[in-house]
């Protein structure tokens, strides 16, 4: 998704969306890629996170 698509779905201001994406990327939870149709934009995708094998799941 582009930053504007995320912003529209989350109903957040542009600055808040940028800051959140930056923090998520720093933590390795989001991957930023080039948006080919418009090089000024970036695509963001969540990175899959696996639980450790020894983690207990509460249900």
Coordinates of C-alpha atoms in Angstrom, one line a residue:
X1 CA 0.0 0.0 0.0
X2 CA 1.1 3.6 -0.5
X3 CA 1.4 6.0 2.3
X4 CA -1.8 7.8 1.2
X5 CA -3.7 4.5 1.0
X6 CA -2.7 3.7 4.6
X7 CA -3.5 7.2 5.7
X8 CA -7.0 7.0 4.1
X9 CA -7.8 3.6 5.7
X10 CA -6.4 4.5 9.1
X11 CA -8.0 8.0 9.1
X12 CA -4.8 9.5 10.3
X13 CA -3.0 12.8 9.4
X14 CA -0.1 12.5 6.9
X15 CA 2.5 13.4 9.5
X16 CA 1.2 10.7 12.0
X17 CA 1.2 8.1 9.2
X18 CA 4.8 9.0 8.2
X19 CA 6.0 8.8 11.7
X20 CA 4.3 5.5 12.4
X21 CA 5.6 3.9 9.2
X22 CA 9.1 5.1 10.0
X23 CA 9.0 3.6 13.5
X24 CA 7.5 0.3 12.1
X25 CA 10.3 0.2 9.5
X26 CA 13.0 0.8 12.2
X27 CA 11.6 -2.1 14.1
X28 CA 11.7 -4.3 11.1
X29 CA 7.9 -4.8 11.0
X30 CA 7.3 -2.9 7.7
X31 CA 9.2 -3.1 4.4
X32 CA 9.5 -0.1 2.1
X33 CA 9.7 -0.6 -1.6
X34 CA 9.9 1.7 -4.7
X35 CA 6.5 2.3 -6.3
X36 CA 7.3 1.8 -10.0
X37 CA 4.5 3.9 -11.6
X38 CA 5.6 7.0 -9.5
X39 CA 9.2 6.9 -8.2
X40 CA 8.3 9.7 -5.7
X41 CA 6.0 7.3 -3.8
X42 CA 6.9 4.2 -1.8
X43 CA 5.0 1.0 -1.2
X44 CA 4.8 -0.4 2.3
X45 CA 4.2 -4.0 3.2
X46 CA 4.1 -5.7 6.5
X47 CA 6.9 -8.2 7.2
X48 CA 5.8 -11.5 8.5
X49 CA 6.8 -12.2 12.1
X50 CA 6.9 -15.7 13.4
X51 CA 6.5 -16.6 17.1
X52 CA 9.3 -18.5 18.7
X53 CA 8.8 -22.2 18.9
X54 CA 8.9 -22.3 22.7
X55 CA 6.4 -19.5 23.1
X56 CA 3.2 -20.5 24.9
X57 CA -0.1 -19.5 23.2
X58 CA -2.9 -18.6 25.5
X59 CA -6.3 -19.2 24.1

